[in-house]
Amino acid sequence: ITVAVHGSGSLYLGPDTTLCPGNSIRLHAGQGYVTYRWQDGSTDSLFTVTQPGIYSVAATDGCGITSNDTILISAHPPIPFHIGADTSICFHDTLTITAPPGFINYQWNTYHITPDTGQVVKVFPDTNYLYKATAELLPGCFASDSLLVTVKHVPPVYLGNDTSFCFGQSVVLDAGNSFDTYLWNTGANTERISAATEGVYSVKATLNGCSSYDTMNIAHVYPLPSFSLGND
């Protein structure tokens, strides 16, 4: 004679736990039972949880013995995650953004950024852009935040081509009237300066905290030729 023993063991769904937003937990009622009935009436041995709540199962083994267990799944508390306030940079500048530490991994959107998977990244957009970071605190448990980077553009400065002229002449260098402040390498802070000697002239013109630059070289100031009609 062969005797089959229906050993169902003990029914245990696991300890009470928490559920992160957007995550899911799979509950397993175990093997060795003939029938299963969850709190919603489903009859599989597995149950997928997508919302916090109280979940229970009744499992009946081959001997007609029913076991029960219940598990409390609470909502995971909000995950603090802030990558900074919206900010602005000048065109062609680079901004460093630092996300909070303590996460398994980080993923950023991939526009003008290096790297796109680190806690600390450098961004260099050429137009206004909303950067978003998503970080994983626990497997399947994510937090995210975004930061708007506004790119400020300034007009270019053009002082003109390099030049030369004769002694006694001069050239007016004009940085344009579109800026808030000016700083020349001569120490002047006006929109225009007059240059009469050989040398390199440069200007830094600033608008809304961003600057444009240009340089012009006066290569030669030629001496006047010696000229005489002779004595009276």
mmCIF file with all atom_site columns, C-alpha atoms in Angstrom:
data_model
loop_
_atom_site.group_PDB
_atom_site.id
_atom_site.type_symbol
_atom_site.label_atom_id
_atom_site.label_alt_id
_atom_site.label_comp_id
_atom_site.label_asym_id
_atom_site.label_entity_id
_atom_site.label_seq_id
_atom_site.pdbx_PDB_ins_code
_atom_site.Cartn_x
_atom_site.Cartn_y
_atom_site.Cartn_z
_atom_site.occupancy
_atom_site.B_iso_or_equiv
_atom_site.pdbx_formal_charge
_atom_site.auth_seq_id
_atom_site.auth_comp_id
_atom_site.auth_asym_id
_atom_site.auth_atom_id
_atom_site.pdbx_PDB_model_num
ATOM 1   C CA . ILE A 1 1   ? 0.000   0.000   0.000   1.00 0.00 ? 1   ILE A CA 1
ATOM 2   C CA . THR A 1 2   ? 1.214   3.505   -0.805  1.00 0.00 ? 2   THR A CA 1
ATOM 3   C CA . VAL A 1 3   ? 0.375   6.340   1.573   1.00 0.00 ? 3   VAL A CA 1
ATOM 4   C CA . ALA A 1 4   ? 0.602   9.934   0.309   1.00 0.00 ? 4   ALA A CA 1
ATOM 5   C CA . VAL A 1 5   ? 1.005   12.536  3.039   1.00 0.00 ? 5   VAL A CA 1
ATOM 6   C CA . HIS A 1 6   ? -0.288  16.024  2.192   1.00 0.00 ? 6   HIS A CA 1
ATOM 7   C CA . GLY A 1 7   ? 2.266   18.131  4.021   1.00 0.00 ? 7   GLY A CA 1
ATOM 8   C CA . SER A 1 8   ? 1.223   21.743  3.507   1.00 0.00 ? 8   SER A CA 1
ATOM 9   C CA . GLY A 1 9   ? 3.572   23.255  6.070   1.00 0.00 ? 9   GLY A CA 1
ATOM 10  C CA . SER A 1 10  ? 2.789   26.628  7.641   1.00 0.00 ? 10  SER A CA 1
ATOM 11  C CA . LEU A 1 11  ? 1.113   29.423  5.723   1.00 0.00 ? 11  LEU A CA 1
ATOM 12  C CA . TYR A 1 12  ? 3.129   32.651  5.941   1.00 0.00 ? 12  TYR A CA 1
ATOM 13  C CA . LEU A 1 13  ? 2.918   35.646  3.608   1.00 0.00 ? 13  LEU A CA 1
ATOM 14  C CA . GLY A 1 14  ? 5.924   37.347  5.178   1.00 0.00 ? 14  GLY A CA 1
ATOM 15  C CA . PRO A 1 15  ? 6.376   40.268  7.565   1.00 0.00 ? 15  PRO A CA 1
ATOM 16  C CA . ASP A 1 16  ? 4.394   43.479  7.250   1.00 0.00 ? 16  ASP A CA 1
ATOM 17  C CA . THR A 1 17  ? 6.139   45.786  4.818   1.00 0.00 ? 17  THR A CA 1
ATOM 18  C CA . THR A 1 18  ? 5.854   49.029  2.834   1.00 0.00 ? 18  THR A CA 1
ATOM 19  C CA . LEU A 1 19  ? 5.118   49.712  -0.811  1.00 0.00 ? 19  LEU A CA 1
ATOM 20  C CA . CYS A 1 20  ? 6.797   52.498  -2.771  1.00 0.00 ? 20  CYS A CA 1
ATOM 21  C CA . PRO A 1 21  ? 4.765   54.485  -5.314  1.00 0.00 ? 21  PRO A CA 1
ATOM 22  C CA . GLY A 1 22  ? 4.775   52.800  -8.710  1.00 0.00 ? 22  GLY A CA 1
ATOM 23  C CA . ASN A 1 23  ? 6.151   49.565  -7.265  1.00 0.00 ? 23  ASN A CA 1
ATOM 24  C CA . SER A 1 24  ? 4.496   46.168  -6.792  1.00 0.00 ? 24  SER A CA 1
ATOM 25  C CA . ILE A 1 25  ? 4.949   43.255  -4.396  1.00 0.00 ? 25  ILE A CA 1
ATOM 26  C CA . ARG A 1 26  ? 4.176   39.630  -5.223  1.00 0.00 ? 26  ARG A CA 1
ATOM 27  C CA . LEU A 1 27  ? 2.729   37.613  -2.346  1.00 0.00 ? 27  LEU A CA 1
ATOM 28  C CA . HIS A 1 28  ? 3.191   33.818  -2.408  1.00 0.00 ? 28  HIS A CA 1
ATOM 29  C CA . ALA A 1 29  ? 0.917   31.597  -0.331  1.00 0.00 ? 29  ALA A CA 1
ATOM 30  C CA . GLY A 1 30  ? 3.254   28.639  -0.702  1.00 0.00 ? 30  GLY A CA 1
ATOM 31  C CA . GLN A 1 31  ? 2.904   25.159  -2.229  1.00 0.00 ? 31  GLN A CA 1
ATOM 32  C CA . GLY A 1 32  ? 1.189   22.034  -0.938  1.00 0.00 ? 32  GLY A CA 1
ATOM 33  C CA . TYR A 1 33  ? -2.341  23.415  -0.777  1.00 0.00 ? 33  TYR A CA 1
ATOM 34  C CA . VAL A 1 34  ? -5.258  22.343  -2.894  1.00 0.00 ? 34  VAL A CA 1
ATOM 35  C CA . THR A 1 35  ? -7.192  25.621  -2.969  1.00 0.00 ? 35  THR A CA 1
ATOM 36  C CA . TYR A 1 36  ? -6.474  29.285  -2.279  1.00 0.00 ? 36  TYR A CA 1
ATOM 37  C CA . ARG A 1 37  ? -8.788  32.214  -1.705  1.00 0.00 ? 37  ARG A CA 1
ATOM 38  C CA . TRP A 1 38  ? -7.556  35.785  -1.336  1.00 0.00 ? 38  TRP A CA 1
ATOM 39  C CA . GLN A 1 39  ? -9.439  38.725  0.120   1.00 0.00 ? 39  GLN A CA 1
ATOM 40  C CA . ASP A 1 40  ? -10.726 39.697  -3.332  1.00 0.00 ? 40  ASP A CA 1
ATOM 41  C CA . GLY A 1 41  ? -11.868 36.173  -4.189  1.00 0.00 ? 41  GLY A CA 1
ATOM 42  C CA . SER A 1 42  ? -8.960  35.282  -6.499  1.00 0.00 ? 42  SER A CA 1
ATOM 43  C CA . THR A 1 43  ? -7.795  31.665  -6.296  1.00 0.00 ? 43  THR A CA 1
ATOM 44  C CA . ASP A 1 44  ? -4.158  31.651  -7.467  1.00 0.00 ? 44  ASP A CA 1
ATOM 45  C CA . SER A 1 45  ? -1.280  30.888  -5.125  1.00 0.00 ? 45  SER A CA 1
ATOM 46  C CA . LEU A 1 46  ? 0.287   34.226  -6.134  1.00 0.00 ? 46  LEU A CA 1
ATOM 47  C CA . PHE A 1 47  ? -1.149  37.694  -5.602  1.00 0.00 ? 47  PHE A CA 1
ATOM 48  C CA . THR A 1 48  ? 0.346   40.950  -6.942  1.00 0.00 ? 48  THR A CA 1
ATOM 49  C CA . VAL A 1 49  ? -0.031  44.005  -4.702  1.00 0.00 ? 49  VAL A CA 1
ATOM 50  C CA . THR A 1 50  ? -0.003  47.451  -6.340  1.00 0.00 ? 50  THR A CA 1
ATOM 51  C CA . GLN A 1 51  ? -1.678  49.507  -3.588  1.00 0.00 ? 51  GLN A CA 1
ATOM 52  C CA . PRO A 1 52  ? -1.181  49.692  0.191   1.00 0.00 ? 52  PRO A CA 1
ATOM 53  C CA . GLY A 1 53  ? -3.711  47.740  2.266   1.00 0.00 ? 53  GLY A CA 1
ATOM 54  C CA . ILE A 1 54  ? -4.422  44.601  4.264   1.00 0.00 ? 54  ILE A CA 1
ATOM 55  C CA . TYR A 1 55  ? -4.129  41.370  2.281   1.00 0.00 ? 55  TYR A CA 1
ATOM 56  C CA . SER A 1 56  ? -5.182  37.910  3.453   1.00 0.00 ? 56  SER A CA 1
ATOM 57  C CA . VAL A 1 57  ? -5.391  34.395  2.087   1.00 0.00 ? 57  VAL A CA 1
ATOM 58  C CA . ALA A 1 58  ? -7.099  31.150  3.173   1.00 0.00 ? 58  ALA A CA 1
ATOM 59  C CA . ALA A 1 59  ? -5.409  27.991  1.881   1.00 0.00 ? 59  ALA A CA 1
ATOM 60  C CA . THR A 1 60  ? -6.902  24.486  2.221   1.00 0.00 ? 60  THR A CA 1
ATOM 61  C CA . ASP A 1 61  ? -4.702  21.422  2.037   1.00 0.00 ? 61  ASP A CA 1
ATOM 62  C CA . GLY A 1 62  ? -5.529  17.919  0.838   1.00 0.00 ? 62  GLY A CA 1
ATOM 63  C CA . CYS A 1 63  ? -6.778  16.924  4.297   1.00 0.00 ? 63  CYS A CA 1
ATOM 64  C CA . GLY A 1 64  ? -9.356  19.700  4.304   1.00 0.00 ? 64  GLY A CA 1
ATOM 65  C CA . ILE A 1 65  ? -7.435  21.788  6.828   1.00 0.00 ? 65  ILE A CA 1
ATOM 66  C CA . THR A 1 66  ? -7.610  25.519  6.151   1.00 0.00 ? 66  THR A CA 1
ATOM 67  C CA . SER A 1 67  ? -4.817  27.885  7.147   1.00 0.00 ? 67  SER A CA 1
ATOM 68  C CA . ASN A 1 68  ? -5.012  31.672  7.128   1.00 0.00 ? 68  ASN A CA 1
ATOM 69  C CA . ASP A 1 69  ? -2.548  34.518  7.121   1.00 0.00 ? 69  ASP A CA 1
ATOM 70  C CA . THR A 1 70  ? -2.726  38.301  6.776   1.00 0.00 ? 70  THR A CA 1
ATOM 71  C CA . ILE A 1 71  ? -0.147  40.893  5.852   1.00 0.00 ? 71  ILE A CA 1
ATOM 72  C CA . LEU A 1 72  ? -0.245  44.676  6.222   1.00 0.00 ? 72  LEU A CA 1
ATOM 73  C CA . ILE A 1 73  ? 1.348   46.613  3.379   1.00 0.00 ? 73  ILE A CA 1
ATOM 74  C CA . SER A 1 74  ? 1.681   50.319  4.169   1.00 0.00 ? 74  SER A CA 1
ATOM 75  C CA . ALA A 1 75  ? 2.536   53.190  1.847   1.00 0.00 ? 75  ALA A CA 1
ATOM 76  C CA . HIS A 1 76  ? 6.227   54.036  1.937   1.00 0.00 ? 76  HIS A CA 1
ATOM 77  C CA . PRO A 1 77  ? 6.724   57.522  3.370   1.00 0.00 ? 77  PRO A CA 1
ATOM 78  C CA . PRO A 1 78  ? 7.632   60.260  0.878   1.00 0.00 ? 78  PRO A CA 1
ATOM 79  C CA . ILE A 1 79  ? 11.239  60.060  -0.255  1.00 0.00 ? 79  ILE A CA 1
ATOM 80  C CA . PRO A 1 80  ? 13.072  63.398  0.093   1.00 0.00 ? 80  PRO A CA 1
ATOM 81  C CA . PHE A 1 81  ? 14.715  64.115  -3.246  1.00 0.00 ? 81  PHE A CA 1
ATOM 82  C CA . HIS A 1 82  ? 15.603  67.613  -4.442  1.00 0.00 ? 82  HIS A CA 1
ATOM 83  C CA . ILE A 1 83  ? 18.175  68.443  -7.112  1.00 0.00 ? 83  ILE A CA 1
ATOM 84  C CA . GLY A 1 84  ? 18.020  72.213  -6.643  1.00 0.00 ? 84  GLY A CA 1
ATOM 85  C CA . ALA A 1 85  ? 16.029  75.282  -7.564  1.00 0.00 ? 85  ALA A CA 1
ATOM 86  C CA . ASP A 1 86  ? 15.489  76.472  -11.113 1.00 0.00 ? 86  ASP A CA 1
ATOM 87  C CA . THR A 1 87  ? 18.478  78.488  -12.260 1.00 0.00 ? 87  THR A CA 1
ATOM 88  C CA . SER A 1 88  ? 20.027  80.272  -15.224 1.00 0.00 ? 88  SER A CA 1
ATOM 89  C CA . ILE A 1 89  ? 23.419  80.124  -16.914 1.00 0.00 ? 89  ILE A CA 1
ATOM 90  C CA . CYS A 1 90  ? 25.162  82.008  -19.688 1.00 0.00 ? 90  CYS A CA 1
ATOM 91  C CA . PHE A 1 91  ? 25.380  80.532  -23.170 1.00 0.00 ? 91  PHE A CA 1
ATOM 92  C CA . HIS A 1 92  ? 28.407  78.203  -23.473 1.00 0.00 ? 92  HIS A CA 1
ATOM 93  C CA . ASP A 1 93  ? 28.688  77.915  -19.662 1.00 0.00 ? 93  ASP A CA 1
ATOM 94  C CA . THR A 1 94  ? 28.481  74.637  -17.712 1.00 0.00 ? 94  THR A CA 1
ATOM 95  C CA . LEU A 1 95  ? 26.345  73.967  -14.623 1.00 0.00 ? 95  LEU A CA 1
ATOM 96  C CA . THR A 1 96  ? 27.026  71.271  -12.022 1.00 0.00 ? 96  THR A CA 1
ATOM 97  C CA . ILE A 1 97  ? 23.921  69.619  -10.531 1.00 0.00 ? 97  ILE A CA 1
ATOM 98  C CA . THR A 1 98  ? 24.196  67.426  -7.432  1.00 0.00 ? 98  THR A CA 1
ATOM 99  C CA . ALA A 1 99  ? 21.425  64.998  -6.483  1.00 0.00 ? 99  ALA A CA 1
ATOM 100 C CA . PRO A 1 100 ? 20.985  63.747  -2.883  1.00 0.00 ? 100 PRO A CA 1
ATOM 101 C CA . PRO A 1 101 ? 23.240  60.814  -1.917  1.00 0.00 ? 101 PRO A CA 1
ATOM 102 C CA . GLY A 1 102 ? 22.151  57.415  -0.634  1.00 0.00 ? 102 GLY A CA 1
ATOM 103 C CA . PHE A 1 103 ? 20.383  56.020  -3.708  1.00 0.00 ? 103 PHE A CA 1
ATOM 104 C CA . ILE A 1 104 ? 21.183  52.833  -5.607  1.00 0.00 ? 104 ILE A CA 1
ATOM 105 C CA . ASN A 1 105 ? 21.333  54.500  -9.001  1.00 0.00 ? 105 ASN A CA 1
ATOM 106 C CA . TYR A 1 106 ? 20.425  57.694  -10.835 1.00 0.00 ? 106 TYR A CA 1
ATOM 107 C CA . GLN A 1 107 ? 19.055  58.332  -14.309 1.00 0.00 ? 107 GLN A CA 1
ATOM 108 C CA . TRP A 1 108 ? 18.905  61.759  -15.985 1.00 0.00 ? 108 TRP A CA 1
ATOM 109 C CA . ASN A 1 109 ? 17.499  62.839  -19.326 1.00 0.00 ? 109 ASN A CA 1
ATOM 110 C CA . THR A 1 110 ? 20.298  62.868  -21.844 1.00 0.00 ? 110 THR A CA 1
ATOM 111 C CA . TYR A 1 111 ? 20.358  66.371  -23.380 1.00 0.00 ? 111 TYR A CA 1
ATOM 112 C CA . HIS A 1 112 ? 23.823  68.007  -23.228 1.00 0.00 ? 112 HIS A CA 1
ATOM 113 C CA . ILE A 1 113 ? 24.836  66.286  -19.993 1.00 0.00 ? 113 ILE A CA 1
ATOM 114 C CA . THR A 1 114 ? 27.761  64.240  -18.708 1.00 0.00 ? 114 THR A CA 1
ATOM 115 C CA . PRO A 1 115 ? 27.390  61.653  -17.287 1.00 0.00 ? 115 PRO A CA 1
ATOM 116 C CA . ASP A 1 116 ? 23.671  60.841  -17.376 1.00 0.00 ? 116 ASP A CA 1
ATOM 117 C CA . THR A 1 117 ? 23.712  58.184  -14.635 1.00 0.00 ? 117 THR A CA 1
ATOM 118 C CA . GLY A 1 118 ? 25.637  59.789  -11.776 1.00 0.00 ? 118 GLY A CA 1
ATOM 119 C CA . GLN A 1 119 ? 24.754  61.600  -8.569  1.00 0.00 ? 119 GLN A CA 1
ATOM 120 C CA . VAL A 1 120 ? 26.770  64.625  -9.791  1.00 0.00 ? 120 VAL A CA 1
ATOM 121 C CA . VAL A 1 121 ? 26.378  65.723  -13.411 1.00 0.00 ? 121 VAL A CA 1
ATOM 122 C CA . LYS A 1 122 ? 27.469  68.641  -15.583 1.00 0.00 ? 122 LYS A CA 1
ATOM 123 C CA . VAL A 1 123 ? 24.998  70.176  -18.032 1.00 0.00 ? 123 VAL A CA 1
ATOM 124 C CA . PHE A 1 124 ? 25.708  72.606  -20.873 1.00 0.00 ? 124 PHE A CA 1
ATOM 125 C CA . PRO A 1 125 ? 22.451  73.302  -22.725 1.00 0.00 ? 125 PRO A CA 1
ATOM 126 C CA . ASP A 1 126 ? 22.302  75.791  -25.589 1.00 0.00 ? 126 ASP A CA 1
ATOM 127 C CA . THR A 1 127 ? 18.621  76.559  -24.963 1.00 0.00 ? 127 THR A CA 1
ATOM 128 C CA . ASN A 1 128 ? 16.223  76.505  -22.005 1.00 0.00 ? 128 ASN A CA 1
ATOM 129 C CA . TYR A 1 129 ? 15.803  72.919  -20.797 1.00 0.00 ? 129 TYR A CA 1
ATOM 130 C CA . LEU A 1 130 ? 14.060  71.016  -17.985 1.00 0.00 ? 130 LEU A CA 1
ATOM 131 C CA . TYR A 1 131 ? 16.441  68.451  -16.511 1.00 0.00 ? 131 TYR A CA 1
ATOM 132 C CA . LYS A 1 132 ? 14.882  65.543  -14.618 1.00 0.00 ? 132 LYS A CA 1
ATOM 133 C CA . ALA A 1 133 ? 16.540  62.972  -12.375 1.00 0.00 ? 133 ALA A CA 1
ATOM 134 C CA . THR A 1 134 ? 15.040  59.667  -11.225 1.00 0.00 ? 134 THR A CA 1
ATOM 135 C CA . ALA A 1 135 ? 16.786  57.786  -8.415  1.00 0.00 ? 135 ALA A CA 1
ATOM 136 C CA . GLU A 1 136 ? 16.176  54.313  -7.003  1.00 0.00 ? 136 GLU A CA 1
ATOM 137 C CA . LEU A 1 137 ? 16.217  54.129  -3.204  1.00 0.00 ? 137 LEU A CA 1
ATOM 138 C CA . LEU A 1 138 ? 15.333  50.427  -2.922  1.00 0.00 ? 138 LEU A CA 1
ATOM 139 C CA . PRO A 1 139 ? 14.772  47.893  -5.716  1.00 0.00 ? 139 PRO A CA 1
ATOM 140 C CA . GLY A 1 140 ? 11.704  49.200  -7.512  1.00 0.00 ? 140 GLY A CA 1
ATOM 141 C CA . CYS A 1 141 ? 11.352  52.232  -5.214  1.00 0.00 ? 141 CYS A CA 1
ATOM 142 C CA . PHE A 1 142 ? 11.920  55.497  -7.092  1.00 0.00 ? 142 PHE A CA 1
ATOM 143 C CA . ALA A 1 143 ? 11.960  59.230  -6.446  1.00 0.00 ? 143 ALA A CA 1
ATOM 144 C CA . SER A 1 144 ? 12.313  62.034  -8.981  1.00 0.00 ? 144 SER A CA 1
ATOM 145 C CA . ASP A 1 145 ? 12.753  65.791  -9.256  1.00 0.00 ? 145 ASP A CA 1
ATOM 146 C CA . SER A 1 146 ? 13.297  68.325  -12.037 1.00 0.00 ? 146 SER A CA 1
ATOM 147 C CA . LEU A 1 147 ? 15.168  71.603  -12.506 1.00 0.00 ? 147 LEU A CA 1
ATOM 148 C CA . LEU A 1 148 ? 14.683  74.221  -15.230 1.00 0.00 ? 148 LEU A CA 1
ATOM 149 C CA . VAL A 1 149 ? 17.904  75.666  -16.640 1.00 0.00 ? 149 VAL A CA 1
ATOM 150 C CA . THR A 1 150 ? 17.378  78.977  -18.460 1.00 0.00 ? 150 THR A CA 1
ATOM 151 C CA . VAL A 1 151 ? 20.110  79.902  -20.933 1.00 0.00 ? 151 VAL A CA 1
ATOM 152 C CA . LYS A 1 152 ? 20.922  83.626  -21.210 1.00 0.00 ? 152 LYS A CA 1
ATOM 153 C CA . HIS A 1 153 ? 22.238  84.855  -24.548 1.00 0.00 ? 153 HIS A CA 1
ATOM 154 C CA . VAL A 1 154 ? 24.202  88.093  -25.119 1.00 0.00 ? 154 VAL A CA 1
ATOM 155 C CA . PRO A 1 155 ? 25.007  89.789  -28.426 1.00 0.00 ? 155 PRO A CA 1
ATOM 156 C CA . PRO A 1 156 ? 28.549  89.453  -29.759 1.00 0.00 ? 156 PRO A CA 1
ATOM 157 C CA . VAL A 1 157 ? 31.124  92.234  -29.585 1.00 0.00 ? 157 VAL A CA 1
ATOM 158 C CA . TYR A 1 158 ? 33.041  93.167  -32.745 1.00 0.00 ? 158 TYR A CA 1
ATOM 159 C CA . LEU A 1 159 ? 35.777  95.760  -32.540 1.00 0.00 ? 159 LEU A CA 1
ATOM 160 C CA . GLY A 1 160 ? 36.772  95.457  -36.178 1.00 0.00 ? 160 GLY A CA 1
ATOM 161 C CA . ASN A 1 161 ? 39.705  94.033  -38.072 1.00 0.00 ? 161 ASN A CA 1
ATOM 162 C CA . ASP A 1 162 ? 43.296  94.450  -36.928 1.00 0.00 ? 162 ASP A CA 1
ATOM 163 C CA . THR A 1 163 ? 44.723  97.624  -38.384 1.00 0.00 ? 163 THR A CA 1
ATOM 164 C CA . SER A 1 164 ? 47.677  99.989  -38.733 1.00 0.00 ? 164 SER A CA 1
ATOM 165 C CA . PHE A 1 165 ? 47.885  103.747 -39.347 1.00 0.00 ? 165 PHE A CA 1
ATOM 166 C CA . CYS A 1 166 ? 50.249  106.667 -39.356 1.00 0.00 ? 166 CYS A CA 1
ATOM 167 C CA . PHE A 1 167 ? 51.545  108.667 -36.443 1.00 0.00 ? 167 PHE A CA 1
ATOM 168 C CA . GLY A 1 168 ? 49.085  111.334 -35.356 1.00 0.00 ? 168 GLY A CA 1
ATOM 169 C CA . GLN A 1 169 ? 46.057  109.259 -36.322 1.00 0.00 ? 169 GLN A CA 1
ATOM 170 C CA . SER A 1 170 ? 43.857  107.165 -34.049 1.00 0.00 ? 170 SER A CA 1
ATOM 171 C CA . VAL A 1 171 ? 40.979  104.679 -34.218 1.00 0.00 ? 171 VAL A CA 1
ATOM 172 C CA . VAL A 1 172 ? 37.774  104.584 -32.168 1.00 0.00 ? 172 VAL A CA 1
ATOM 173 C CA . LEU A 1 173 ? 36.953  101.133 -30.767 1.00 0.00 ? 173 LEU A CA 1
ATOM 174 C CA . ASP A 1 174 ? 33.212  100.680 -30.127 1.00 0.00 ? 174 ASP A CA 1
ATOM 175 C CA . ALA A 1 175 ? 31.857  97.688  -28.161 1.00 0.00 ? 175 ALA A CA 1
ATOM 176 C CA . GLY A 1 176 ? 28.202  98.523  -28.961 1.00 0.00 ? 176 GLY A CA 1
ATOM 177 C CA . ASN A 1 177 ? 25.441  99.965  -26.815 1.00 0.00 ? 177 ASN A CA 1
ATOM 178 C CA . SER A 1 178 ? 23.662  96.680  -25.925 1.00 0.00 ? 178 SER A CA 1
ATOM 179 C CA . PHE A 1 179 ? 25.447  96.048  -22.632 1.00 0.00 ? 179 PHE A CA 1
ATOM 180 C CA . ASP A 1 180 ? 25.225  97.061  -18.987 1.00 0.00 ? 180 ASP A CA 1
ATOM 181 C CA . THR A 1 181 ? 28.951  97.423  -18.256 1.00 0.00 ? 181 THR A CA 1
ATOM 182 C CA . TYR A 1 182 ? 32.255  97.509  -20.116 1.00 0.00 ? 182 TYR A CA 1
ATOM 183 C CA . LEU A 1 183 ? 35.810  96.774  -19.069 1.00 0.00 ? 183 LEU A CA 1
ATOM 184 C CA . TRP A 1 184 ? 38.772  97.387  -21.382 1.00 0.00 ? 184 TRP A CA 1
ATOM 185 C CA . ASN A 1 185 ? 42.277  96.123  -20.800 1.00 0.00 ? 185 ASN A CA 1
ATOM 186 C CA . THR A 1 186 ? 43.299  99.773  -20.630 1.00 0.00 ? 186 THR A CA 1
ATOM 187 C CA . GLY A 1 187 ? 41.149  100.146 -17.493 1.00 0.00 ? 187 GLY A CA 1
ATOM 188 C CA . ALA A 1 188 ? 38.443  102.179 -19.250 1.00 0.00 ? 188 ALA A CA 1
ATOM 189 C CA . ASN A 1 189 ? 34.793  101.306 -18.582 1.00 0.00 ? 189 ASN A CA 1
ATOM 190 C CA . THR A 1 190 ? 33.103  103.187 -21.394 1.00 0.00 ? 190 THR A CA 1
ATOM 191 C CA . GLU A 1 191 ? 31.395  101.898 -24.516 1.00 0.00 ? 191 GLU A CA 1
ATOM 192 C CA . ARG A 1 192 ? 34.047  103.491 -26.764 1.00 0.00 ? 192 ARG A CA 1
ATOM 193 C CA . ILE A 1 193 ? 37.741  104.223 -26.433 1.00 0.00 ? 193 ILE A CA 1
ATOM 194 C CA . SER A 1 194 ? 40.214  105.950 -28.734 1.00 0.00 ? 194 SER A CA 1
ATOM 195 C CA . ALA A 1 195 ? 43.469  104.105 -29.491 1.00 0.00 ? 195 ALA A CA 1
ATOM 196 C CA . ALA A 1 196 ? 46.509  105.824 -30.957 1.00 0.00 ? 196 ALA A CA 1
ATOM 197 C CA . THR A 1 197 ? 49.390  103.509 -30.025 1.00 0.00 ? 197 THR A CA 1
ATOM 198 C CA . GLU A 1 198 ? 50.462  100.047 -31.099 1.00 0.00 ? 198 GLU A CA 1
ATOM 199 C CA . GLY A 1 199 ? 49.156  97.132  -29.011 1.00 0.00 ? 199 GLY A CA 1
ATOM 200 C CA . VAL A 1 200 ? 46.358  94.668  -28.395 1.00 0.00 ? 200 VAL A CA 1
ATOM 201 C CA . TYR A 1 201 ? 43.054  96.116  -27.176 1.00 0.00 ? 201 TYR A CA 1
ATOM 202 C CA . SER A 1 202 ? 40.388  93.914  -25.633 1.00 0.00 ? 202 SER A CA 1
ATOM 203 C CA . VAL A 1 203 ? 37.016  94.479  -24.006 1.00 0.00 ? 203 VAL A CA 1
ATOM 204 C CA . LYS A 1 204 ? 34.651  92.518  -21.782 1.00 0.00 ? 204 LYS A CA 1
ATOM 205 C CA . ALA A 1 205 ? 31.051  93.675  -22.240 1.00 0.00 ? 205 ALA A CA 1
ATOM 206 C CA . THR A 1 206 ? 28.465  92.363  -19.755 1.00 0.00 ? 206 THR A CA 1
ATOM 207 C CA . LEU A 1 207 ? 24.686  92.102  -20.011 1.00 0.00 ? 207 LEU A CA 1
ATOM 208 C CA . ASN A 1 208 ? 22.520  90.501  -17.284 1.00 0.00 ? 208 ASN A CA 1
ATOM 209 C CA . GLY A 1 209 ? 25.579  88.868  -15.748 1.00 0.00 ? 209 GLY A CA 1
ATOM 210 C CA . CYS A 1 210 ? 26.798  87.315  -19.015 1.00 0.00 ? 210 CYS A CA 1
ATOM 211 C CA . SER A 1 211 ? 29.740  88.614  -21.035 1.00 0.00 ? 211 SER A CA 1
ATOM 212 C CA . SER A 1 212 ? 30.967  88.880  -24.595 1.00 0.00 ? 212 SER A CA 1
ATOM 213 C CA . TYR A 1 213 ? 34.589  89.481  -25.546 1.00 0.00 ? 213 TYR A CA 1
ATOM 214 C CA . ASP A 1 214 ? 36.600  90.761  -28.495 1.00 0.00 ? 214 ASP A CA 1
ATOM 215 C CA . THR A 1 215 ? 40.148  91.822  -29.249 1.00 0.00 ? 215 THR A CA 1
ATOM 216 C CA . MET A 1 216 ? 41.714  94.068  -31.875 1.00 0.00 ? 216 MET A CA 1
ATOM 217 C CA . ASN A 1 217 ? 45.390  94.537  -32.627 1.00 0.00 ? 217 ASN A CA 1
ATOM 218 C CA . ILE A 1 218 ? 46.937  97.799  -33.781 1.00 0.00 ? 218 ILE A CA 1
ATOM 219 C CA . ALA A 1 219 ? 49.966  96.272  -35.425 1.00 0.00 ? 219 ALA A CA 1
ATOM 220 C CA . HIS A 1 220 ? 51.869  99.408  -36.511 1.00 0.00 ? 220 HIS A CA 1
ATOM 221 C CA . VAL A 1 221 ? 51.815  103.156 -36.025 1.00 0.00 ? 221 VAL A CA 1
ATOM 222 C CA . TYR A 1 222 ? 54.006  104.292 -38.913 1.00 0.00 ? 222 TYR A CA 1
ATOM 223 C CA . PRO A 1 223 ? 56.273  107.323 -38.390 1.00 0.00 ? 223 PRO A CA 1
ATOM 224 C CA . LEU A 1 224 ? 55.703  110.246 -40.726 1.00 0.00 ? 224 LEU A CA 1
ATOM 225 C CA . PRO A 1 225 ? 58.307  110.523 -43.516 1.00 0.00 ? 225 PRO A CA 1
ATOM 226 C CA . SER A 1 226 ? 60.957  113.203 -43.278 1.00 0.00 ? 226 SER A CA 1
ATOM 227 C CA . PHE A 1 227 ? 60.092  115.911 -45.802 1.00 0.00 ? 227 PHE A CA 1
ATOM 228 C CA . SER A 1 228 ? 61.773  119.199 -46.676 1.00 0.00 ? 228 SER A CA 1
ATOM 229 C CA . LEU A 1 229 ? 61.664  121.614 -49.589 1.00 0.00 ? 229 LEU A CA 1
ATOM 230 C CA . GLY A 1 230 ? 65.065  122.969 -48.604 1.00 0.00 ? 230 GLY A CA 1
ATOM 231 C CA . ASN A 1 231 ? 66.191  126.286 -47.226 1.00 0.00 ? 231 ASN A CA 1
ATOM 232 C CA . ASP A 1 232 ? 64.619  129.576 -48.276 1.00 0.00 ? 232 ASP A CA 1
#
